[in-house]
Amino acid sequence: MSTLTNSAAPARLWKFHGGLHLPDHKALSCEQAIAPAALPKRLVLPLQQHIGAPAKPIVEVGERVLKGQIIGQPDGFVSAALHAPTSGTVVAIEERPVPHPSGLSAPCIVIDSDGEDRWVERQPHSHWAGLDPSELRNIIREAGIVGLGGAGFPSFIKLNPGARTEVDTLILNAAECEPYITCDDRLMRERADEVIAGARIMRHALHARRVVIGIEDNKPQAHAALGAALARIDRSDIELVQVPTRYPTGGEKQLIKVLTGKEVPSQGLPIDISVVCHNVATAAAVHRAVELGEPLITRIVTVTGRGVAQPRNLEVLIGTPVDDLLQQCGGTTPTLSRLVLGGPLMGITLQHHGLPVTKTGNCILALTPGEFGQHGPVRNCIRCGECARVCPANLLPQQLYWHARAKDFDKVQDYNLFDCIECGCCAYVCPTNLPLVQYYRYAKTTIWSQARDKKKAELARERHDFRLERQEREKAERAAKLAKKKAALEESPATDSEEAKKAAIKAAMERAKAKHEAAGVEPKNTDNLTPEQQRQIDEVEARRAAAEKEE
Amino acid sequence: MTNPVISSPHIHGPANVSNVMLRVAYALLPAIAGSLWLFGWGVLVNLLVAITAALASEAAVLALRRRPVLITLRDGSALLTAMLLAIALPPLAPWWLVAVGSAFAIVFAKQLYGGLGFNPFNPAMAGYVLLLVSFPQEMTSWAAPAGLRSADLGLVQTLLYSLSGTLPTDIPPDALTSATVLDTMKVQLGMAHTVNEIRNSPIFGHLGGQGWEVINGLVLLGGLWLLWRRVITWHVPVAVLGSLALIATLFHLIAPEHYAGPLFHLASGGAMLGAFFIATDPVSGATSPRGQLVFGIGMGLLIFVIRTWGGFPDGVAFAVLLMNMAAPTIDYYTQPRVYGHNRG
């Protein structure tokens, strides 16, 4: 075993600022081998289980689907496909409550399983080494693989560094730094070969110079298992490095710093410093997608905490209700007081137990009051600076808090709010129990929505300006037309035209006169009278004469 | 079951304000015990009066401000302020002096700014300075340490003296009090005596003043315990004591007859208390480690300047308040480099 622990060159390690040594509570579940969860009757599959645009449903209600069949097509570049986790019937495509910090609903595809669990025809690519990186990326994209560590970024994008960028280091994140969570630990212990196979595929896709697996030193068995797996293949290919257990080492930026000494630029990506970082579970999923042709339809979930009777690690079909999993762990205890999806530092509260497990859901944490730790009354900040000492981004959380509270959003940005990774270290150590991270989230969302409103207002203003401009332009065009006409008239000399007019009038008068003369002076309507008409005229004349005589 | 939406993190560490304040209070206990032994029962009377006045005035203001009284009193900050002020005051001070200082510290220096967390100045030192400038006579008649006083007072007699100002007929006031070492040093230097001549006076001990060096040693002990328990970090104490020692050494080397050496400065007066217990007050101090170094260095230099050339024998309280004023500016200019941002 000694050769395994000494694998590769002993890498130099760096330190990131701050961080915490937390009680890890991993013993609750770390000895529980991965067990397949029971096939649920109904699966709810949110169309968005990743960062980016939601998938577009390509099935209809009533349609029968097979296990692994694509049911949601990626929509746009940053998007991921969605597959049926088992065979059955699509019973609804509608808004359902989903696990999200906001507690809101989102479009989902609901499938009732037929219990047969029948696979669609799979296309394994065991000879992946001969495939072009772009073909590999396509396979991974089609398989719906997203980062399984929690953020859910579509993996194929991170495997596409762009034509001009060289990838120096591919890092496999095996830190699993949040307390309680052991799903990656179990995966590495039980399926180390899959992880290594995935790492090699990723390396091939990236042409990475180095591959480093960073694992916290509180997982010696996982470390040994990976070492053994590496020993079975060409070991020099991949470095296995133990890093000190310190939360949040599993944060991408922190792990990169620890392993390479380099810092991802603010607002930048790891690829900006020639590094790509993937979770170990993502690597295993890549292996399955490429070598077995299996899309991402399951994940390993740690169900743990003192609020659940038997903590376990379950391999769960995506879309399985949390309720089902809790039942398979012996149910919840009466003291359960908060259900969290994810770890205790960064997880989100699950509002009810019927919500489905998604691709990013690594842990279901049933917490009891005794596990929350010290929670006295919230007091005023005493400026102790403890938050700044533990902040892994080296921010000044206390200043951020003051300015967020005062709604001074320019100032919060001056203090680099958007470099906050929301790891929760500051709130954990705060002696006055201030919900610091909540203030940062509030400030971030307000700034985002203000930016959106501003953009909207700008668009409206632009439209308005455009309309005004158009009106001005039309006015100008009309004026120009008029001016042109006028100019055209003015071009023929004024005197000529007057004389011509006079001549024309004269000519017309002369013509009329001539006509008059030619026709004779007598009115023509007394000619050719009928005898009857003549008689009437004579009568009128007679009456008139008589009347004149009487006068 | 429906859960309310609660933002992460879902767990909290063991720290809370009361713990912090109480630990600082515990760390003062050795020095208090030493003072009791050396300066007599007056130390205890001061503590009782100061704590009573502080808690009562804090409760009164909280009630007026319609803030929760009991929860706030339990944060321990008023208690700590009272303790720090009490051990900085002359052990045989009249009760009203202690009460006025303590009430002023809580009402004016703390609650009128909004309470704990909002006070720009260290309340205990604000109270101390108020008393120093208002009642200089009472503030400079210190109890003589054991061995230097010709009479002793029992607890009851001390209490009576504090309340009524009357002593048993057989004890004259100067049997109990004497000038402090810093005072003596200042006055005698002004009378053109050399440092060595002054040090031959009986009130001097090995390093600083008789008795004072022991108290300062016990304060140091409490301070080291705070460091070990990580209640405070090394930055402030090291910066205060280091800069004070450095500048004292410098002047002592230039003119040893006119400037006392670094050890005298560290072991006399309130330097230790200031470095470990006063300047480390988070509310009124600088926050970042670099800022705390600047804060501490400024304070150490000011202590030396005020002791050497100022109008008062000791300068700790003034130095703290002056640096309190500078703290926001120090914080502004000592921001750390954020992860992923360029150096410089």
CSV table of C-alpha atoms in Angstrom, one decimal, chain A residues 22 101-103 179-180 253-254 256-257 262-266 336-340 343-353 367 371-374 377 379-386 389 392-396 398-399 402 405 414-416 419 422-424 427-433 437-438 441, chain B residues 1-21 65 67-77 114-120 230-233 235 280-289 292 324 327-328 331-343:
chain,number,residue,atom,x,y,z
A,22,LEU,CA,-15.7,21.7,10.8
A,101,PRO,CA,-34.0,28.1,-3.0
A,102,SER,CA,-37.1,30.2,-4.0
A,103,GLY,CA,-39.5,27.3,-3.4
A,179,PRO,CA,-20.0,17.9,6.5
A,180,TYR,CA,-22.3,14.8,6.4
A,253,LYS,CA,-11.6,28.1,-6.8
A,254,GLN,CA,-10.2,26.9,-3.5
A,256,ILE,CA,-7.4,25.0,-7.7
A,257,LYS,CA,-5.5,27.3,-5.4
A,262,LYS,CA,-3.0,29.8,-9.1
A,263,GLU,CA,-6.1,31.9,-8.6
A,264,VAL,CA,-9.0,32.0,-11.0
A,265,PRO,CA,-9.4,35.6,-11.9
A,266,SER,CA,-12.4,37.4,-10.5
A,336,LEU,CA,-36.5,16.1,12.6
A,337,SER,CA,-36.8,19.9,12.3
A,338,ARG,CA,-35.3,20.8,8.9
A,339,LEU,CA,-34.8,19.0,5.7
A,340,VAL,CA,-31.9,20.2,3.6
A,343,GLY,CA,-24.7,20.1,2.7
A,344,PRO,CA,-25.4,22.0,6.0
A,345,LEU,CA,-23.3,24.9,4.8
A,346,MET,CA,-24.6,25.5,1.3
A,347,GLY,CA,-27.7,23.3,0.9
A,348,ILE,CA,-31.2,24.6,0.4
A,349,THR,CA,-34.2,24.0,2.6
A,350,LEU,CA,-36.6,21.5,1.1
A,351,GLN,CA,-40.1,22.9,1.7
A,352,HIS,CA,-41.8,19.5,1.6
A,353,HIS,CA,-40.8,15.9,1.3
A,367,LEU,CA,-31.3,17.9,10.7
A,371,GLU,CA,-27.3,19.6,15.1
A,372,PHE,CA,-27.7,23.3,14.4
A,373,GLY,CA,-25.1,24.3,16.9
A,374,GLN,CA,-25.1,27.4,19.0
A,377,PRO,CA,-30.4,35.7,19.7
A,379,ARG,CA,-27.4,40.8,18.0
A,380,ASN,CA,-25.6,43.7,16.5
A,381,CYS,CA,-22.3,43.2,14.7
A,382,ILE,CA,-19.5,43.7,17.1
A,383,ARG,CA,-16.9,44.1,14.3
A,384,CYS,CA,-14.9,41.2,15.7
A,385,GLY,CA,-13.5,40.5,12.2
A,386,GLU,CA,-13.9,36.7,12.7
A,389,ARG,CA,-10.5,35.7,9.0
A,392,PRO,CA,-12.0,32.0,1.6
A,393,ALA,CA,-12.4,34.8,-0.9
A,394,ASN,CA,-10.6,37.2,1.5
A,395,LEU,CA,-13.6,39.5,1.5
A,396,LEU,CA,-14.7,41.8,4.3
A,398,GLN,CA,-18.8,42.7,7.8
A,399,GLN,CA,-18.5,45.6,5.5
A,402,TRP,CA,-23.3,46.9,6.6
A,405,ARG,CA,-28.3,46.3,5.1
A,414,ASP,CA,-16.9,48.2,-4.3
A,415,TYR,CA,-16.3,45.6,-1.6
A,416,ASN,CA,-16.5,42.8,-4.3
A,419,ASP,CA,-16.6,37.4,-5.4
A,422,GLU,CA,-21.7,31.9,-0.4
A,423,CYS,CA,-19.8,29.2,1.4
A,424,GLY,CA,-21.3,30.3,4.8
A,427,ALA,CA,-22.2,33.2,9.2
A,428,TYR,CA,-21.0,30.0,10.9
A,429,VAL,CA,-18.4,31.8,13.0
A,430,CYS,CA,-20.4,35.0,13.6
A,431,PRO,CA,-20.7,35.5,17.4
A,432,THR,CA,-23.8,37.7,17.0
A,433,ASN,CA,-25.6,35.1,14.8
A,437,VAL,CA,-25.1,35.0,3.6
A,438,GLN,CA,-28.8,35.9,3.4
A,441,ARG,CA,-28.0,36.8,-1.6
B,1,MET,CA,-44.6,18.8,6.5
B,2,THR,CA,-43.8,22.2,5.2
B,3,ASN,CA,-40.6,23.9,6.1
B,4,PRO,CA,-40.0,27.6,6.2
B,5,VAL,CA,-37.4,28.8,3.6
B,6,ILE,CA,-34.3,29.2,5.7
B,7,SER,CA,-31.1,30.3,4.0
B,8,SER,CA,-27.9,28.4,4.4
B,9,PRO,CA,-25.7,27.8,6.4
B,10,HIS,CA,-27.9,25.5,8.4
B,11,ILE,CA,-25.3,25.0,11.2
B,12,HIS,CA,-23.6,27.4,13.4
B,13,GLY,CA,-20.3,27.4,15.3
B,14,PRO,CA,-20.0,27.6,19.1
B,15,ALA,CA,-19.1,31.3,19.2
B,16,ASN,CA,-21.5,33.9,20.7
B,17,VAL,CA,-21.0,37.4,22.1
B,18,SER,CA,-21.6,36.4,25.7
B,19,ASN,CA,-18.9,33.7,25.5
B,20,VAL,CA,-16.5,36.2,24.1
B,21,MET,CA,-17.2,38.8,26.7
B,65,ARG,CA,-35.1,52.9,24.1
B,67,ARG,CA,-35.0,47.5,23.6
B,68,PRO,CA,-35.0,44.0,25.1
B,69,VAL,CA,-33.4,44.5,28.5
B,70,LEU,CA,-32.5,41.1,29.8
B,71,ILE,CA,-31.2,39.6,26.5
B,72,THR,CA,-29.0,42.6,26.0
B,73,LEU,CA,-27.7,42.7,29.5
B,74,ARG,CA,-26.8,39.0,29.1
B,75,ASP,CA,-24.3,39.8,26.3
B,76,GLY,CA,-21.8,40.6,29.0
B,77,SER,CA,-20.5,43.8,27.4
B,114,GLY,CA,-26.9,52.8,19.5
B,115,GLY,CA,-25.5,50.2,22.0
B,116,LEU,CA,-23.0,47.4,21.6
B,117,GLY,CA,-21.6,47.3,18.1
B,118,PHE,CA,-22.2,51.0,17.3
B,119,ASN,CA,-20.0,52.8,19.8
B,120,PRO,CA,-17.0,54.4,18.1
B,230,ARG,CA,-8.2,32.5,20.3
B,231,VAL,CA,-10.5,35.2,21.8
B,232,ILE,CA,-8.0,37.8,20.5
B,233,THR,CA,-5.2,37.6,17.9
B,235,HIS,CA,-1.7,41.6,16.1
B,280,THR,CA,-8.4,44.5,21.3
B,281,ASP,CA,-12.0,45.7,21.8
B,282,PRO,CA,-13.4,44.8,18.4
B,283,VAL,CA,-16.2,47.3,18.3
B,284,SER,CA,-14.0,50.4,18.4
B,285,GLY,CA,-10.8,49.0,16.9
B,286,ALA,CA,-9.6,48.2,13.5
B,287,THR,CA,-10.8,44.9,12.0
B,288,SER,CA,-8.4,43.4,9.5
B,289,PRO,CA,-5.1,42.0,10.7
B,292,GLN,CA,-4.9,46.0,13.7
B,324,ASN,CA,-10.5,54.7,17.9
B,327,ALA,CA,-10.0,53.2,13.0
B,328,PRO,CA,-12.5,53.7,10.2
B,331,ASP,CA,-10.0,50.0,7.9
B,332,TYR,CA,-10.5,51.7,4.6
B,333,TYR,CA,-6.8,51.7,3.7
B,334,THR,CA,-6.0,48.2,4.9
B,335,GLN,CA,-8.5,46.1,2.9
B,336,PRO,CA,-7.1,42.7,1.9
B,337,ARG,CA,-6.6,41.6,-1.6
B,338,VAL,CA,-9.6,39.6,-2.7
B,339,TYR,CA,-9.2,36.2,-4.2
B,340,GLY,CA,-8.8,36.4,-8.0
B,341,HIS,CA,-8.0,40.1,-8.0
B,342,ASN,CA,-4.6,41.4,-9.1
B,343,ARG,CA,-2.0,42.2,-6.5
